XYZ file of C-alpha atoms in Angstrom:
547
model
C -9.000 56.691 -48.052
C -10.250 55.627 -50.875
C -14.045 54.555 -50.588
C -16.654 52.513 -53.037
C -20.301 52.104 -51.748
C -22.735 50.027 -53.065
C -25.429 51.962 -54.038
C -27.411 48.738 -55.369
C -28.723 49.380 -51.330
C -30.162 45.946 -49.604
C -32.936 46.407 -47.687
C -32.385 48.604 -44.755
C -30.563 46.438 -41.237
C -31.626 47.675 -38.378
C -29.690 46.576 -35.024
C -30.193 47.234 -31.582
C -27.202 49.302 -29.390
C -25.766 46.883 -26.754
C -25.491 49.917 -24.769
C -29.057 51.031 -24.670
C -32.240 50.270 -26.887
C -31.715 52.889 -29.287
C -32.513 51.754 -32.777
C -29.478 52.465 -35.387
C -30.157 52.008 -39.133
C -27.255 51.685 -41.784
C -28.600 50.950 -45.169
C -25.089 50.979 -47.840
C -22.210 48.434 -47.432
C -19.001 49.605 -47.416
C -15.721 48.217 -49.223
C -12.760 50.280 -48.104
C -9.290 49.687 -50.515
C -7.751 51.681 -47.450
C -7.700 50.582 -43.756
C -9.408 52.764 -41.124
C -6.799 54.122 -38.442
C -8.180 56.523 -35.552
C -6.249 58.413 -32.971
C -8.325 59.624 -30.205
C -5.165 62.189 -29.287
C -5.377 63.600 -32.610
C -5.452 67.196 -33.557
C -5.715 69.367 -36.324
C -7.311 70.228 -39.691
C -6.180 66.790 -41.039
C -5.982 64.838 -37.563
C -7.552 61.246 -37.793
C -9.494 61.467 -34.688
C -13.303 60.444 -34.170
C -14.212 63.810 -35.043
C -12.976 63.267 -38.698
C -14.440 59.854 -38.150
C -17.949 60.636 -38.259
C -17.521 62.571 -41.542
C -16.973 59.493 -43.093
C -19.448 57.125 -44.800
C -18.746 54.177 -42.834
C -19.147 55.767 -39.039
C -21.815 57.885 -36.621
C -22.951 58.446 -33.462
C -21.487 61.120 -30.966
C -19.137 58.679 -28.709
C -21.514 59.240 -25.913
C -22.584 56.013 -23.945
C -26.023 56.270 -25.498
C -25.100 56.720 -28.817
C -21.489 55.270 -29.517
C -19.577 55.906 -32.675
C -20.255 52.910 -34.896
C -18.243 51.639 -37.545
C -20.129 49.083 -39.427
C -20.902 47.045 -42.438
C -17.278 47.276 -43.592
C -15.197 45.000 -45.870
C -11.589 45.623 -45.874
C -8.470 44.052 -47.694
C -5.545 44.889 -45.494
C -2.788 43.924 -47.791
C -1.872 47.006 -48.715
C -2.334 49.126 -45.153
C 0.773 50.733 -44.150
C -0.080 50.533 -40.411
C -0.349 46.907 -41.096
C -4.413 46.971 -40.002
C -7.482 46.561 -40.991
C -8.615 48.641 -38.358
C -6.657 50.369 -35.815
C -7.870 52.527 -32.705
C -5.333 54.312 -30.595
C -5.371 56.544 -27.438
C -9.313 56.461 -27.542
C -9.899 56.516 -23.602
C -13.313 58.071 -22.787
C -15.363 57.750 -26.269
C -17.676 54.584 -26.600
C -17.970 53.091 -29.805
C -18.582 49.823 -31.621
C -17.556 47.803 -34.446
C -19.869 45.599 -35.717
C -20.534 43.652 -38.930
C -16.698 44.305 -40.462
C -14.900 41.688 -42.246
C -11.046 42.274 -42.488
C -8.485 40.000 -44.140
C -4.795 40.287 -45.161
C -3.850 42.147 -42.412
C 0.410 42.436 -41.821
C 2.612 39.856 -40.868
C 4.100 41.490 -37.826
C 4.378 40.827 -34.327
C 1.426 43.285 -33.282
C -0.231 43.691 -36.637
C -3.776 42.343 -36.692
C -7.699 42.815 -38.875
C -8.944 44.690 -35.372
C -6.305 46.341 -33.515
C -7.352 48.247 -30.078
C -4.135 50.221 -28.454
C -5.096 52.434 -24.968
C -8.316 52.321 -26.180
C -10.992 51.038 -24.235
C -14.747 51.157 -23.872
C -15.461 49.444 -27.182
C -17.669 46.855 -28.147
C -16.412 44.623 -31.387
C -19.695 42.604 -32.355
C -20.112 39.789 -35.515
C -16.997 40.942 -37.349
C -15.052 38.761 -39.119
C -11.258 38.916 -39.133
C -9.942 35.621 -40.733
C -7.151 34.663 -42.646
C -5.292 37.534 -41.537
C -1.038 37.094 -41.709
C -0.525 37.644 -38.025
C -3.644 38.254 -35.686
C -7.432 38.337 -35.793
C -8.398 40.809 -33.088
C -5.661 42.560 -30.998
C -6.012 44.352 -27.947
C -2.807 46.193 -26.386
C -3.090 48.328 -23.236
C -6.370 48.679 -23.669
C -9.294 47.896 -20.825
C -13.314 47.398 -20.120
C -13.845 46.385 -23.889
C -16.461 43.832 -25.268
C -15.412 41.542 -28.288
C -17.986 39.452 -28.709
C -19.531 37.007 -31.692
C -17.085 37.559 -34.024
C -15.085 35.265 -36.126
C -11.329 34.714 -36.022
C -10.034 32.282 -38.033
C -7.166 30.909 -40.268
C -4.714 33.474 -38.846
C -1.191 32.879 -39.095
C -0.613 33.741 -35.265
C -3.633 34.010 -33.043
C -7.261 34.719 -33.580
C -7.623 37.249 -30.311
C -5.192 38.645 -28.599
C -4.537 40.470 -24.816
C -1.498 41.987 -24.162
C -1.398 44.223 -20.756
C -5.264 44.544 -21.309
C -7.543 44.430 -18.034
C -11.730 43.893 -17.450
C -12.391 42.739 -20.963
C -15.052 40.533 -22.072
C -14.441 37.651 -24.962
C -17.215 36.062 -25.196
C -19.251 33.727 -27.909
C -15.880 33.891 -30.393
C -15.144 31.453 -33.048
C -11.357 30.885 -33.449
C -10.319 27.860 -35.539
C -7.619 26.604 -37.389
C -4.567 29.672 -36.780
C -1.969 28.335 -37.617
C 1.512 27.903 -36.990
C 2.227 28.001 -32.962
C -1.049 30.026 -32.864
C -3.649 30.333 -30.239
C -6.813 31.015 -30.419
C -7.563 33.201 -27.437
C -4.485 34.415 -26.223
C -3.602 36.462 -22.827
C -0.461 37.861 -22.394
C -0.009 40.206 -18.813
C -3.642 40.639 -18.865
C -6.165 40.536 -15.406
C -9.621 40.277 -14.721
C -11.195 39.588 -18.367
C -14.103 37.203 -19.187
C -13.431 34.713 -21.235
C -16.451 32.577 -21.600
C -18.764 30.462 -24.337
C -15.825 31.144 -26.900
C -15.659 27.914 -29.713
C -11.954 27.295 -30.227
C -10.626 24.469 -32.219
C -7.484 23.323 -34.131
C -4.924 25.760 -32.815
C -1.764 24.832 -31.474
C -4.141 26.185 -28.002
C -7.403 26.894 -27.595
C -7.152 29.172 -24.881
C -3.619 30.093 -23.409
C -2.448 32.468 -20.440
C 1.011 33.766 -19.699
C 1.553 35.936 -16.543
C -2.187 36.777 -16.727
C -4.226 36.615 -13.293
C -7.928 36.678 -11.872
C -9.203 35.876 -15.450
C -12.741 33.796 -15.579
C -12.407 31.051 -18.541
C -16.077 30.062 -18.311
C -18.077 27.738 -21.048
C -15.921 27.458 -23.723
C -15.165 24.533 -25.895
C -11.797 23.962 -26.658
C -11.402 20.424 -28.421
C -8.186 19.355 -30.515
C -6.373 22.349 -28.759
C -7.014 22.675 -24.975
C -6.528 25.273 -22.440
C -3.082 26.578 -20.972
C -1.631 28.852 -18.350
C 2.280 29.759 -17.606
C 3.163 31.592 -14.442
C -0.944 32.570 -14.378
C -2.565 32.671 -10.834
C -5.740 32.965 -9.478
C -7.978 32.022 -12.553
C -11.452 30.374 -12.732
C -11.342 27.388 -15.304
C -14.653 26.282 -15.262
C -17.271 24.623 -16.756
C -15.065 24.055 -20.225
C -14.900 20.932 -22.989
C -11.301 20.356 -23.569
C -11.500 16.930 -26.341
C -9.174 15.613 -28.404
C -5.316 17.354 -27.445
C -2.430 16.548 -26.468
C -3.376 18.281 -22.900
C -6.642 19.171 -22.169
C -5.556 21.951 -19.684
C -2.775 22.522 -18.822
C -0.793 24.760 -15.737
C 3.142 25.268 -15.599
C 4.436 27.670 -12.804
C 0.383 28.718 -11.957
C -0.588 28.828 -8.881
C -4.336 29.177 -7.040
C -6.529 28.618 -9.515
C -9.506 27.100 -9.427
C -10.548 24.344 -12.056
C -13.953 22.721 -11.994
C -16.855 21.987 -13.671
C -14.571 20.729 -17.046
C -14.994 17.955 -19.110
C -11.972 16.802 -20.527
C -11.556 13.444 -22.780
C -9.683 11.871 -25.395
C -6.503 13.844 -24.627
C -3.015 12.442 -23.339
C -3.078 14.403 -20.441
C -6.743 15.676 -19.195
C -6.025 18.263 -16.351
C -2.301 18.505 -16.213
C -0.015 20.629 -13.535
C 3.641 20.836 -13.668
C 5.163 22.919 -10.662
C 2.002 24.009 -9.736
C 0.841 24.492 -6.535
C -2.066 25.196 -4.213
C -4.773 24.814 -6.938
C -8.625 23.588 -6.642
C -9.035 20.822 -9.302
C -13.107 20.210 -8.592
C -16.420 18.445 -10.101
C -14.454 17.656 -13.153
C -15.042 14.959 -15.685
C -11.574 13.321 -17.128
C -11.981 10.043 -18.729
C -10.559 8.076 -21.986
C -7.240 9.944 -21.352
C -3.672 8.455 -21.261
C -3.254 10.405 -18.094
C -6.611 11.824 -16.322
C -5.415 14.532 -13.323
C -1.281 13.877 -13.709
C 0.941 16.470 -11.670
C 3.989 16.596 -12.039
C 6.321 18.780 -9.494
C 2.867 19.982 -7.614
C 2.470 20.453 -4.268
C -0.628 20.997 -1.868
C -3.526 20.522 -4.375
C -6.731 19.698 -4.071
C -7.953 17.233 -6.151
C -11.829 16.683 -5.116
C -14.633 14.848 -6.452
C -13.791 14.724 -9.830
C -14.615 11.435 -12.163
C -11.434 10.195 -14.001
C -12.589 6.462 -15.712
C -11.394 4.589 -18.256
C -7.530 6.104 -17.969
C -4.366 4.850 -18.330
C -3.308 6.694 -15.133
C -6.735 7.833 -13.475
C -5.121 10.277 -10.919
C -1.441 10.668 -11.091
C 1.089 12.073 -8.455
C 4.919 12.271 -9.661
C 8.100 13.915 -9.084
C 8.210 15.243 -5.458
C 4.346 16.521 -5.519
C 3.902 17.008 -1.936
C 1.160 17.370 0.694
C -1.854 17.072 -2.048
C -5.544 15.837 -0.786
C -7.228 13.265 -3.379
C -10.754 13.633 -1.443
C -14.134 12.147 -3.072
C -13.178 10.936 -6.173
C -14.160 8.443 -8.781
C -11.438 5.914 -10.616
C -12.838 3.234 -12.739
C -11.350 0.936 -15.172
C -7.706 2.342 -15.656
C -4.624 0.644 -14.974
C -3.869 2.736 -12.099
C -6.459 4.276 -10.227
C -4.787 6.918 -8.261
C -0.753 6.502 -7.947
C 1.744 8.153 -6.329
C 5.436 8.625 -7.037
C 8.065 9.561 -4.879
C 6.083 12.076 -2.670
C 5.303 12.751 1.239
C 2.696 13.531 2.739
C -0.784 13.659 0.905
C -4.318 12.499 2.169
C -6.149 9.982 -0.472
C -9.279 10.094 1.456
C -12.992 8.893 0.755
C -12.440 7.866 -3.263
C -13.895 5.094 -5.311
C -11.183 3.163 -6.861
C -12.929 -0.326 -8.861
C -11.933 -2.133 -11.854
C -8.599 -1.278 -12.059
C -5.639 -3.002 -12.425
C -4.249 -0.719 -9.220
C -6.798 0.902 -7.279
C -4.552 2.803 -5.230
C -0.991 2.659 -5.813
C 1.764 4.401 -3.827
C 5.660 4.257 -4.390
C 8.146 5.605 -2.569
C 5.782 7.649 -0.699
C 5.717 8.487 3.025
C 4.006 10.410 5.242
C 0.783 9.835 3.332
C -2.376 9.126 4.313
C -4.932 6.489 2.965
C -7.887 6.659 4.706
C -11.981 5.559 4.396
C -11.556 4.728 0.441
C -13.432 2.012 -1.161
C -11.196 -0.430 -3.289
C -13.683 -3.245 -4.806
C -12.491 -5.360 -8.224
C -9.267 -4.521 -9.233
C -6.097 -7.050 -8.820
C -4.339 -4.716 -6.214
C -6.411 -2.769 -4.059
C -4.190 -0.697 -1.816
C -0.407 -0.897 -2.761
C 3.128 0.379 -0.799
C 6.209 -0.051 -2.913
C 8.966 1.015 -1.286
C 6.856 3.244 1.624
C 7.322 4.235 4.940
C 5.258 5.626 7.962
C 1.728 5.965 5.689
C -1.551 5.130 7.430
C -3.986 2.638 5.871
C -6.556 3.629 7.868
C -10.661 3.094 7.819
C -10.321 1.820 4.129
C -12.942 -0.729 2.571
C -11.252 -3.747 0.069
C -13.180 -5.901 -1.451
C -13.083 -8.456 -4.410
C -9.617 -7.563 -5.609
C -6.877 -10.260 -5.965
C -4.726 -8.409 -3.303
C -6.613 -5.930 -0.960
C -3.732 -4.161 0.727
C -0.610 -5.380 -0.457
C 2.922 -3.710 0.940
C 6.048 -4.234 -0.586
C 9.398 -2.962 0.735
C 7.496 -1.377 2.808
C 8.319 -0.363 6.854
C 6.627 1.437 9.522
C 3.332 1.708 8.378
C 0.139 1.460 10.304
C -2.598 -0.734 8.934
C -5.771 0.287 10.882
C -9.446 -0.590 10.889
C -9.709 -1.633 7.241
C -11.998 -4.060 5.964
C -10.789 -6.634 3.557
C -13.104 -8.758 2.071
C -13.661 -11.513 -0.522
C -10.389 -11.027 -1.696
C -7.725 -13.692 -2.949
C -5.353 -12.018 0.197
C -7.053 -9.478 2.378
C -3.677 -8.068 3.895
C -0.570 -9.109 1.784
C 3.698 -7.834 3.052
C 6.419 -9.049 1.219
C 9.583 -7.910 2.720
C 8.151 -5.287 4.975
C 9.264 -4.961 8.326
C 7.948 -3.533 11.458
C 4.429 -2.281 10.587
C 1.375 -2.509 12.539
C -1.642 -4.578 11.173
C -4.824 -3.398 13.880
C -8.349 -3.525 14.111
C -8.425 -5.128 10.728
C -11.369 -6.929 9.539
C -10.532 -9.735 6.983
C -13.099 -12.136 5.755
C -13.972 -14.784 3.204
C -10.396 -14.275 1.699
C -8.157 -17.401 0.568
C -6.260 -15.715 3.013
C -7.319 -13.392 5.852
C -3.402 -11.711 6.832
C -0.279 -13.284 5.385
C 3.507 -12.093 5.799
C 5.801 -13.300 3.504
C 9.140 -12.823 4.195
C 8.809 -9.943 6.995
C 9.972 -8.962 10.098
C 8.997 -7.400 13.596
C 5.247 -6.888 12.812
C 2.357 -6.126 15.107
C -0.945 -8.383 13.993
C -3.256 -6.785 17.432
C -7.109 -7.218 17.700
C -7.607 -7.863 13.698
C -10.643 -10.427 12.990
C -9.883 -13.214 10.368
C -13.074 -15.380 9.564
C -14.515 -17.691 7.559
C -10.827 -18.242 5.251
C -9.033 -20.742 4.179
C -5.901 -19.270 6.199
C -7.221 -16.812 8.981
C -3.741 -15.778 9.565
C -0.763 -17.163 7.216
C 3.187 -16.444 8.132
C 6.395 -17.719 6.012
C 9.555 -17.217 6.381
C 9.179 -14.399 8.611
C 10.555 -13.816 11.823
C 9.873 -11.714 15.791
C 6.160 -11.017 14.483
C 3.783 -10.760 17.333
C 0.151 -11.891 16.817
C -2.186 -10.763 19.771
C -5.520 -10.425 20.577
C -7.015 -11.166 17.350
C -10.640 -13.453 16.719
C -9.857 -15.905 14.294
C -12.715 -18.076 13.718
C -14.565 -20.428 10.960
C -10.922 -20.729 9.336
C -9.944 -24.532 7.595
C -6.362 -23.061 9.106
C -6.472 -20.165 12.398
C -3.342 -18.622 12.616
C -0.337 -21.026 9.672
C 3.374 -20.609 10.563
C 6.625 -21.690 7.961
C 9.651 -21.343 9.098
C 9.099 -18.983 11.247
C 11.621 -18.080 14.406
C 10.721 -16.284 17.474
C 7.069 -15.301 16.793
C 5.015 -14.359 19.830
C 1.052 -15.694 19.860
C -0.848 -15.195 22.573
C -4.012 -13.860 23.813
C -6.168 -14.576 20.603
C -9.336 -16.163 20.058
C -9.838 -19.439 18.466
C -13.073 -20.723 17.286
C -14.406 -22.858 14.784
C -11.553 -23.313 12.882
C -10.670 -26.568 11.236
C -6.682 -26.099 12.638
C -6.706 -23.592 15.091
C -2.387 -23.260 14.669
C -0.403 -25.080 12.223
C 3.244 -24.879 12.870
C 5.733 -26.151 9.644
C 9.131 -26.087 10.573
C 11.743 -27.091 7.728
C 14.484 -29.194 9.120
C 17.721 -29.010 7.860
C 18.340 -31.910 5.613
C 21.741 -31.551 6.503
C 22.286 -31.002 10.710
C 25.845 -30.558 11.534
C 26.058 -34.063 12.597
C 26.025 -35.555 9.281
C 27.941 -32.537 8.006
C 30.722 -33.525 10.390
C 30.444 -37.522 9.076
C 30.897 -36.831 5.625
C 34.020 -34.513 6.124
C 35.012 -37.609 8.444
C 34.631 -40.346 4.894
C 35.905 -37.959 2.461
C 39.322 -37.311 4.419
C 39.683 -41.208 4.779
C 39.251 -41.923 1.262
C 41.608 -39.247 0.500
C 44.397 -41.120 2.871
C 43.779 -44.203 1.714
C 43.899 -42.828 -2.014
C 47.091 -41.662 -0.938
C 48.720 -44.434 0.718
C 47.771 -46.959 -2.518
């Protein structure tokens, strides 16, 4: 190895062990021509092992856990190193050491070359190095467990700025890695469990953060803006507390399953906290707003998605493609065009959220089984919608100010229960929806309270309609039964077009300016005068005949 020290010394550095308080002193700065490579296996006269290590200018200590070997204040150009390292550490097991204050560039272009590489080593501590603008990777860690790398810089790789493969109970923490390059990543995981991976700054990479068949990692405090954070076939993680700005996804889980992700803020992305066949995750407590998509999943089945704040969205909470048996619990959807929607799924509660100023507050289609229940739905143009849905229950929900409160259409076999509806243009609005129950419902100050428009074999029971212009307003729809319901202070009670066959009985009338207003359309042409004009057209065509 060919060495140059400066002997032009600085003034002395003094730093602190992380492993104890012992003071360490290192006065020269070191620029090697040759990369450093230890073998902790080593042997021999010649053998690059720590021993020969600390005969060198650029390392002490013992490798005890009071006074590590430390390699430090070292500036490296890689270009030339036949291992294809700056620095490279294998089979060191049981020593402690540290790397600290080492810049490394030009490191090798291949697949596992990188400025720091760590290989069954563990028990290090990398501290404010910087290895940027390296051909493949910044820092690399293979095998290699219960190391620290921690304030270094890693940036302007070709590949990825850190790197886990198979490496368990590591900690990454305060990292910069920017702008690596190609289909880089800045922190990358591969295989690799239980590391900390927290306060990190990641930006411009193709990802931030990203996890492939890693498990029970903590991704804690970082920012990750214009790259995001995201995990294949990963399980188990904590995702919490990050910024996620300015991607394509903000985070992002394919085939991951049990994680928990909360505490993130996540805007200005196309997709802010995205899942695609995904399943039995905690999305919590996060913040997802000015996004094309806020929480979309995709594929994604029983999910919970609870008290997080998702405004000012295209799509504010988004269910699609068969996501099954997901609870939307305590949430927050303002100004989007959908508020939450669901698409072609069964079975999921959407329970106590706060859906206003959207164009859809709640929108469900081709959904059964689902549950809707003790929401608030105030100022958007649809409240609560069914297309296309069977056997839901619209239960305990509160509609107010919206052009529609709960509208259903296509829709069959639904219950409609205990919901207020308020101050809407239409407080309960069916078009073609047959046989669903409308109970307990209170709908007031509407245009109009309860209307059916073309729909069939409906239950309106014990539902209160006041003070609208139409308490309770049928058309065109036919063997509807309205019972028991208090319809009062109405210009109109209970309005029926051309309707056939509907039962009305046992409800209570008061105030109204027309308690029941039947319209019937005649036929303008009864088979009487049918008959006659068959009658004059076959005489005329005789007598036409005969002339």
């Amino acid at each position: 190895i060919l060495i140059s020290i400066n002997y032009n010394r600085e003034p002395a550095v003094e730093y602190y062990s992380t492993q104890n308080s012992e003071l360490i002193t290192k006065s020269a700065s070191v620029t090697l021509e040759d990369p450093i490579f230890i073998d902790g296996n080593a042997s021999g006269v010649s053998a690059h092992n720590w021993s020969w290590a600390v005969t060198q200018a650029w390392c002490s200590g013992d490798g005890s856990w009071s006074t590590p070997y430390t390699i430090e204040n070292v500036t490296i150009d890689a270009i030339t190193s036949t291992t294809g390292n700056g620095i490279f550490i294998n089979n060191s097991k049981n020593d402690y050491f540290i790397i600290r204050n080492v810049t490394v560039y030009n490191a090798g272009s291949g697949t596992y070359d990188a400025g720091i590489k760590l290989q069954n080593t563990n028990n290090g501590t990398l501290i404010n190095n910087n290895c940027s603008n390296n051909r493949s990777i910044g820092f690399l860690l293979i095998n290699s467990d219960n190391n620290t790398i921690s304030g270094n810089i890693a940036n302007e790789n070709n590949y990825y700025g850190i790197r886990l493969y198979s490496s368990d109970h590591n900690d990454i923490s305060g990292n910069y890695a920017n702008n690596n390059n190609y289909s880089g990543y800045g922190i990358y995981l591969d295989s690799s469990f239980n590391n900390e991976i927290s306060g990190n700054s990641i930006a411009n990479n193709n990802y931030g953060i990203r996890l492939y068949y890693s498990n029970t990692n903590n991704i804690v405090n970082n920012t990750a803006n214009n790259n995001g954070i995201r995990l294949d076939h990963s399980n188990t993680n904590n995702i919490v507390n990050n910024t996620a700005n300015n991607s394509y996804r903000g985070i992002y889980l394919d085939f991951s399953f049990d994680n928990e992700i909360s505490g993130n803020t996540i805007a200005n992305n196309n997709y802010g906290i995205h899942l695609d066949h995904s399943n039995t995750n905690n999305i919590v407590n996060n913040t997802a707003n000015s996004n094309e998509y806020g929480i979309p999943l995709f594929f994604s089945s029983a999910n919970n998605i609870v008290n997080n704040t998702a405004n000012n969205n295209e799509y504010g909470i988004r269910l699609d493609s068969s996501s099954n048996n997901n609870d939307i619990v305590d949430n927050i959807v303002i100004n989007s065009d959908y508020g939450i929607y669901l698409d072609n799924g069964y079975g999921s509660d959407i329970l106590n959220n706060m859906a206003n100023n959207n164009l859809y507050g709640i929108y469900l289609e081709s959904c059964f089984d689902s549950e809707i229940s003790g929401n608030t739905i105030a100022n958007n143009d649809y409240g609560i919608s069914l297309y296309y849905g069977y056997t839901n229950d619209i239960v305990n929900n509160t509609a107010s100010n919206n052009e529609y409160g709960i509208y259903l259409y296509y829709s069959y076999t639904n219950d409609i229960v205990n919901n207020t509806a308020n101050n809407n243009d239409y407080g309960i609005y069916l078009n073609n929806s047959y046989a669903n129950d409308i109970i307990n419902n209170k709908a007031s100050n509407n245009e109009y309270g309860i209307y059916l428009d073309n729909n069939d074999y409906n239950y309106i029971f014990d539902n209160t309609a006041n003070n609208n212009d139409y308490g309770i307003y049928l058309y065109n729809s036919d063997d509807n039964d309205i019972v028991n319901n208090s319809i009062t202070y109405n210009n109109v009670g209970i309005y029926l077009s051309n309707c056939n066959s509907t039962e009305i009985s046992n409800n209570y009338f008061s105030s109204n300016g027309v308690d029941i207003r039947k319209l019937e359309v005649d036929n303008p042409f009864p088979i009487e005068v049918v008959l006659l004009i068959v009658l004059v057209i076959s005489i005329i065509i005789i007598i036409a005949g005969m002339i």
